[in-house]
Amino acid sequence: MKLFKNDYYANMGLADIRAKVAAGERLSFEDGVRLFNCPEPLAVGALAHQVRTRLHGDKAYYVLNRHVNYTNVCINRCVFCAYQREEGQQGGFVLTVDDVLSKIDAAPVTPREVHIVGGCHPKLALAYFEDVLNAVKTRLPGVVLKCFTAVEIAHFARLENLSTREVLSRLQKAGLDMLPGGGAEIFAPKIREQLCPRKSTADEWLAIHEEAHELGIKTNCTMLFGHIEAIEDRVDHLVRLRESQDRGGGYTCFIPLPFLTENSKLKIDRPLTGLEELRTIAVSRLMLDNIPHIKAYWVMLGVKQAQAALKFGADDFDGTVIEEKIGHEAGATSDQGLTRKELTDMIRGCGCTPVERDGFFNEV
Ligand code: V47
Ligand code: SF4
């Protein structure tokens, strides 16, 4: 598919990158920076759309899923986070195993994927998480359980005095299928130290994902952008994920997360424009040549921007979600959940073909 003539890319200074993309060649760090600095985001978007179309045609995937946040109590206190509460603070909560099951039972359609994450609670034992996984798997035997970020896995290991591999193995035995992509934020140490000094380092986050891959647990990955990072930090993040994927191959999907500013202690001078969000999604598609899927996470992007993202390199629309707390505490104005009809109408509305998937991205 060719959206623009070659001289258009030449005028944008992207002729060599266009040629690499057409030949399926890997882009360098410098190429990534040039894509961010190109004066025309639409040119970058068109290149990403070519790659997305080569991989997935006009398909846009969605899943019947349910998110459950088991606690907002967290010892990490990341400066950008509007969701975190202290133990005993008003508004803090911890769900029991029965509370989690009630939320699953209340889902209007049976979910194929359940996404369970929470804060790093100072007291919850690993046995609690094993019970949660066992209980949900017993209630919904066919479900894909995508639970606990690498940051939570590192926290459980510290609390229990176990290795992260032992924690992953025990959770896998209890029913864990996948790790979600959260907690990656931005890997560049100088920025990470300012955003989330108590959280796992980039190397720890990557090592836990690679351990999961060795155990046969697929994972997703994310990048939080549009705060205090430079363009070079975004490209560095993408290159580190690409190198990690070269080592193990277990990443299924990348989710670019634009920073939402409301109720956050982190104040920024220049909020992201919609086009810069789309450009970042496009550059992600172009740089991550070894990660099959790019998610337009409608909760954080807003549904209209998520639709546009399907033309800027993204191929997945996430799913029904039903109840979301992390983005909504930070000012997300999207609905709490979407129905299958709303998802498929939105996907069709931007010229794509909706394809229902399971948690592993198998078509159903
Ligand atoms: O790691 C926190 C981000 C992430 C804010 O794997 C914020 O399929 C924007 O990772 N503005 C959690 N983002 C969400 C996440 C996720 C979501 C959906 C699907 C998957 C998947 C993963 O949310 C955190 C952090 O990077 N976050 N605060 C904020 N103010
Ligand atoms: Fe805790 Fe996650 Fe919020 Fe950081 S982003 S404070 S780890 S809940």
XYZ file of C-alpha atoms and ligand atoms in Angstrom:
402
model
C 0.000 0.000 0.000
C 1.329 3.415 -0.952
C -0.325 6.473 0.547
C 2.084 9.118 -0.676
C 4.476 9.429 -3.620
C 8.166 8.828 -2.910
C 9.062 12.500 -3.459
C 6.740 13.392 -0.552
C 8.954 11.389 1.821
C 12.064 12.857 0.173
C 10.723 16.367 0.854
C 10.213 15.339 4.480
C 13.805 14.060 4.653
C 12.545 10.506 5.116
C 13.467 8.892 1.758
C 16.017 6.495 3.299
C 13.684 5.544 6.167
C 10.848 4.975 3.696
C 13.139 2.662 1.717
C 14.083 0.721 4.869
C 10.422 0.360 5.841
C 9.535 -0.861 2.334
C 12.371 -3.434 2.516
C 11.397 -4.535 6.042
C 14.781 -3.409 7.409
C 15.354 -2.486 11.040
C 15.358 1.243 11.895
C 18.196 2.668 13.997
C 18.027 4.850 17.127
C 18.869 7.875 14.920
C 16.033 6.960 12.527
C 13.651 6.948 15.500
C 14.780 10.418 16.574
C 14.378 11.709 12.984
C 10.828 10.325 12.846
C 10.017 12.321 15.993
C 11.621 15.464 14.556
C 10.024 15.203 11.098
C 7.887 18.339 10.606
C 4.975 16.288 9.245
C 3.428 13.714 11.639
C 1.145 12.500 8.832
C 4.169 11.246 6.864
C 5.273 9.206 9.892
C 1.718 7.954 10.369
C 1.478 6.827 6.745
C 4.696 4.794 7.068
C 3.402 3.140 10.253
C 0.091 2.430 8.560
C 1.941 0.587 5.792
C 3.638 -1.656 8.370
C 0.406 -2.225 10.305
C -1.389 -3.121 7.063
C 1.396 -5.492 6.013
C 1.078 -7.295 9.373
C -2.662 -7.241 9.969
C -4.473 -6.019 6.831
C -7.467 -3.926 7.861
C -8.176 -6.040 10.962
C -8.555 -4.358 14.337
C -8.659 -6.735 17.294
C -10.777 -6.467 20.426
C -11.396 -8.730 23.430
C -14.223 -9.281 25.882
C -12.312 -8.485 29.037
C -12.664 -7.259 32.576
C -10.180 -5.239 34.619
C -9.985 -5.676 38.401
C -7.821 -3.463 40.629
C -7.381 -5.332 43.942
C -5.909 -2.423 45.933
C -4.848 1.194 45.520
C -2.611 1.066 48.604
C 0.960 1.317 47.388
C 4.337 1.941 48.987
C 5.915 3.260 45.778
C 4.379 6.770 45.557
C 5.308 7.411 41.919
C 4.946 11.176 41.354
C 2.724 10.815 38.269
C 0.226 8.450 39.915
C -3.223 9.735 40.872
C -4.404 6.274 41.922
C -2.104 5.532 44.876
C -3.221 5.803 48.528
C -1.370 5.240 51.798
C -2.386 2.402 54.094
C -5.219 3.689 56.299
C -5.786 6.784 54.134
C -9.362 7.679 53.267
C -10.295 6.177 49.904
C -7.805 3.315 50.250
C -9.223 -0.144 49.529
C -8.228 -3.809 49.401
C -10.528 -6.372 47.770
C -11.058 -9.803 49.272
C -11.022 -12.878 47.039
C -14.840 -12.853 47.206
C -14.922 -9.183 46.150
C -12.823 -10.081 43.096
C -15.197 -12.947 42.248
C -18.243 -10.692 42.656
C -16.749 -8.250 40.156
C -16.122 -11.092 37.706
C -19.672 -12.403 38.199
C -21.111 -8.933 37.620
C -19.503 -8.650 34.158
C -22.354 -8.321 31.607
C -20.669 -10.853 29.273
C -18.334 -13.697 30.222
C -14.820 -12.307 29.828
C -12.180 -14.174 27.811
C -9.428 -12.167 29.500
C -9.207 -10.907 33.089
C -6.637 -8.187 33.828
C -5.822 -7.937 37.548
C -3.334 -5.367 38.872
C -2.929 -3.211 41.955
C -0.601 -1.132 44.072
C 2.377 -2.590 45.957
C 0.594 -3.251 49.250
C 2.906 -3.573 52.265
C 1.140 -6.619 53.748
C -0.702 -8.731 51.150
C 0.910 -12.184 51.060
C 1.660 -14.247 47.963
C -0.952 -16.768 49.175
C -3.634 -14.082 48.660
C -2.635 -13.714 44.993
C -2.531 -17.490 44.523
C -6.041 -17.673 46.004
C -7.274 -14.914 43.664
C -5.871 -16.698 40.589
C -7.198 -20.106 41.678
C -10.638 -18.712 42.432
C -10.982 -16.874 39.107
C -9.650 -19.855 37.102
C -12.110 -22.164 38.874
C -14.994 -19.790 38.120
C -13.927 -19.223 34.473
C -11.783 -22.204 33.399
C -11.139 -20.979 29.844
C -10.168 -17.426 30.759
C -6.724 -15.915 30.098
C -5.432 -14.444 33.369
C -3.228 -11.421 32.613
C -2.210 -10.286 36.070
C 0.450 -8.387 38.060
C 3.015 -6.068 36.512
C 6.726 -6.827 36.816
C 6.805 -4.165 39.539
C 4.274 -6.140 41.587
C 6.194 -9.396 40.970
C 9.389 -7.723 42.303
C 7.426 -6.449 45.318
C 5.949 -9.895 46.127
C 9.450 -11.391 45.886
C 10.867 -8.832 48.340
C 8.011 -9.315 50.838
C 8.259 -13.126 50.700
C 12.054 -13.295 50.498
C 11.785 -15.339 47.292
C 13.375 -14.889 43.883
C 11.218 -13.305 41.189
C 11.486 -16.579 39.224
C 10.028 -18.491 42.208
C 7.182 -15.978 42.476
C 6.413 -16.254 38.755
C 6.492 -20.038 38.948
C 4.142 -20.183 41.930
C 1.705 -17.774 40.298
C 1.893 -19.733 37.038
C 0.935 -22.901 38.948
C -2.024 -20.999 40.428
C -3.283 -20.022 36.945
C -1.311 -16.983 35.772
C -1.148 -16.910 31.946
C 0.300 -13.514 31.073
C 1.864 -10.418 32.607
C 0.392 -7.045 31.623
C 2.763 -4.373 30.371
C 2.501 -1.822 33.181
C 5.310 -0.455 35.314
C 7.721 0.115 32.424
C 7.093 3.902 32.448
C 10.313 5.279 30.901
C 13.493 3.241 31.207
C 16.030 6.132 31.000
C 17.517 6.197 34.547
C 17.572 10.021 34.966
C 13.859 10.311 34.185
C 12.878 7.129 36.022
C 14.595 8.386 39.201
C 12.469 11.541 39.081
C 9.193 9.781 38.241
C 9.320 6.646 40.333
C 12.503 6.288 42.410
C 11.123 3.442 44.543
C 9.963 1.311 41.644
C 11.949 -1.541 40.028
C 14.707 -0.225 37.769
C 14.537 -0.667 33.996
C 16.931 -3.617 34.179
C 14.820 -5.325 36.871
C 11.619 -4.760 34.870
C 13.198 -6.208 31.714
C 14.767 -9.151 33.594
C 11.400 -10.134 35.113
C 9.722 -10.070 31.689
C 12.536 -12.174 30.261
C 12.200 -14.657 33.162
C 8.477 -14.851 32.450
C 9.213 -15.560 28.779
C 11.619 -18.363 29.793
C 8.821 -19.899 31.885
C 6.433 -19.734 28.928
C 4.472 -16.761 30.265
C 3.746 -14.244 27.500
C 3.815 -10.561 28.436
C 2.854 -7.108 27.196
C 4.909 -3.937 27.484
C 4.125 -0.236 27.832
C 5.675 3.214 27.715
C 4.344 6.211 29.650
C 5.101 9.316 27.565
C 4.331 13.026 27.417
C 5.684 14.065 30.837
C 9.310 15.108 31.464
C 11.025 12.741 29.043
C 12.897 13.822 25.916
C 12.271 12.317 22.486
C 15.589 10.453 22.832
C 14.260 8.800 26.018
C 11.229 7.492 24.105
C 13.412 6.064 21.357
C 15.793 4.570 23.946
C 12.789 2.897 25.619
C 11.604 1.392 22.331
C 15.102 0.157 21.443
C 15.490 -1.504 24.871
C 12.163 -3.301 24.409
C 13.183 -4.396 20.916
C 16.491 -5.785 22.240
C 14.667 -7.588 25.037
C 12.297 -9.128 22.489
C 15.307 -10.273 20.425
C 16.556 -12.163 23.504
C 13.302 -13.988 24.344
C 10.431 -13.246 22.021
C 7.618 -13.333 24.574
C 6.162 -9.838 24.157
C 2.783 -9.929 22.444
C 1.662 -6.318 22.462
C 3.017 -2.828 23.124
C 0.785 -0.187 24.708
C 1.855 3.474 24.447
C 0.259 5.365 27.369
C -0.050 9.173 27.125
C 0.384 10.821 30.528
C -2.929 12.076 31.972
C -2.339 15.086 34.182
C -5.338 15.432 36.503
C -4.823 14.794 40.250
C -1.153 14.123 39.577
C 1.630 15.719 41.636
C 3.688 15.879 38.453
C 3.139 19.243 36.783
C 4.228 19.652 33.176
C 4.674 22.820 31.104
C 3.487 21.600 27.730
C 0.784 18.926 27.520
C 0.889 16.560 24.552
C -1.029 17.439 21.421
C -3.260 14.821 19.828
C -0.936 14.641 16.823
C 2.096 14.024 19.031
C 0.245 11.125 20.670
C -0.464 9.686 17.229
C 3.118 10.237 16.086
C 4.401 8.375 19.172
C 2.124 5.428 18.373
C 3.371 5.487 14.768
C 7.058 5.599 15.746
C 6.406 2.693 18.143
C 4.997 0.610 15.276
C 7.996 1.458 13.100
C 10.686 0.817 15.735
C 9.185 -2.323 17.323
C 9.583 -4.543 14.265
C 9.567 -7.694 16.419
C 6.460 -7.073 18.548
C 3.331 -8.188 16.711
C 0.658 -5.884 18.146
C 0.309 -2.206 19.077
C -2.631 -1.362 21.317
C -4.754 1.772 21.016
C -5.832 1.794 24.664
C -9.068 3.717 24.375
C -9.294 4.291 28.146
C -6.222 6.566 28.204
C -6.406 7.874 24.610
C -10.145 8.507 24.519
C -12.222 6.566 22.032
C -11.944 9.017 19.129
C -8.169 9.249 19.390
C -8.003 5.430 19.683
C -9.927 5.220 16.388
C -7.415 7.565 14.749
C -4.577 5.457 16.198
C -5.822 2.497 14.116
C -4.610 4.523 11.085
C -1.289 5.413 12.753
C 0.093 1.925 13.334
C -2.149 0.437 16.033
C -4.106 -2.769 15.367
C -5.695 -3.574 18.746
C -8.519 -1.727 20.496
C -8.219 -3.551 23.864
C -11.727 -4.484 25.019
C -14.803 -4.041 27.134
C -12.706 -3.266 30.288
C -15.907 -2.594 32.338
C -14.265 -0.807 35.271
C -11.022 1.151 35.143
C -9.503 3.104 37.994
C -5.891 4.074 37.192
C -6.616 6.320 34.194
C -9.925 7.623 35.526
C -8.332 8.820 38.788
C -5.954 10.788 36.513
C -8.769 12.455 34.563
C -9.537 9.996 31.751
C -12.871 11.121 30.304
C -13.574 7.875 28.441
C -16.417 5.597 29.566
C -15.710 3.020 32.274
C -16.553 0.213 29.862
C -17.705 -0.454 26.308
C -20.058 -3.100 24.938
C -19.124 -5.462 22.111
C -21.439 -3.475 19.823
C -19.820 -0.162 20.720
C -16.363 -1.622 20.108
C -17.244 -3.166 16.748
C -19.170 -0.076 15.589
C -16.199 2.128 16.460
C -13.760 -0.150 14.657
C -15.997 -0.322 11.557
C -16.512 3.445 11.783
C -12.885 4.026 10.904
C -12.774 1.567 8.032
C -11.295 -1.445 9.849
C -12.701 -4.956 10.236
C -13.365 -5.919 13.862
C -11.859 -9.261 14.882
C -12.601 -10.739 18.276
C -9.551 -12.255 19.993
C -8.716 -14.041 23.225
C -6.145 -12.832 25.753
C -3.301 -14.423 23.751
C -4.425 -12.636 20.555
C -5.792 -15.826 18.978
C -8.798 -15.023 16.797
C -12.006 -16.523 18.220
O 2.119 1.345 34.624
C -0.382 5.534 35.768
C 0.075 4.103 33.742
C -0.088 1.873 33.751
C -1.017 7.337 34.756
O -0.886 -5.018 29.343
C -0.786 6.370 33.800
O -2.700 -5.136 28.152
C -1.354 7.815 32.126
O -0.141 -0.859 32.024
N -1.558 8.823 32.997
C -1.055 0.734 34.031
N -0.949 6.594 32.487
C -1.929 0.442 32.814
C -1.312 -0.604 31.931
C -2.141 -1.348 30.962
C -3.390 -0.882 30.626
C -4.147 -1.617 29.707
C -3.696 -2.779 29.164
C -2.447 -3.257 29.533
C -1.973 -4.550 28.982
C -1.654 -2.538 30.427
O -0.845 3.069 33.752
C 0.998 2.157 34.736
C 1.376 3.565 34.345
O 2.319 3.566 33.315
N -0.377 5.285 34.448
N -0.780 6.817 35.965
C -1.412 8.632 34.308
N -1.615 9.624 35.161
Fe 2.036 2.380 42.980
Fe 1.721 1.777 40.391
Fe 0.835 4.137 41.337
Fe 3.454 3.691 41.164
S 2.004 3.780 39.414
S 2.370 4.576 42.931
S 3.584 1.492 41.611
S 0.069 2.122 41.930
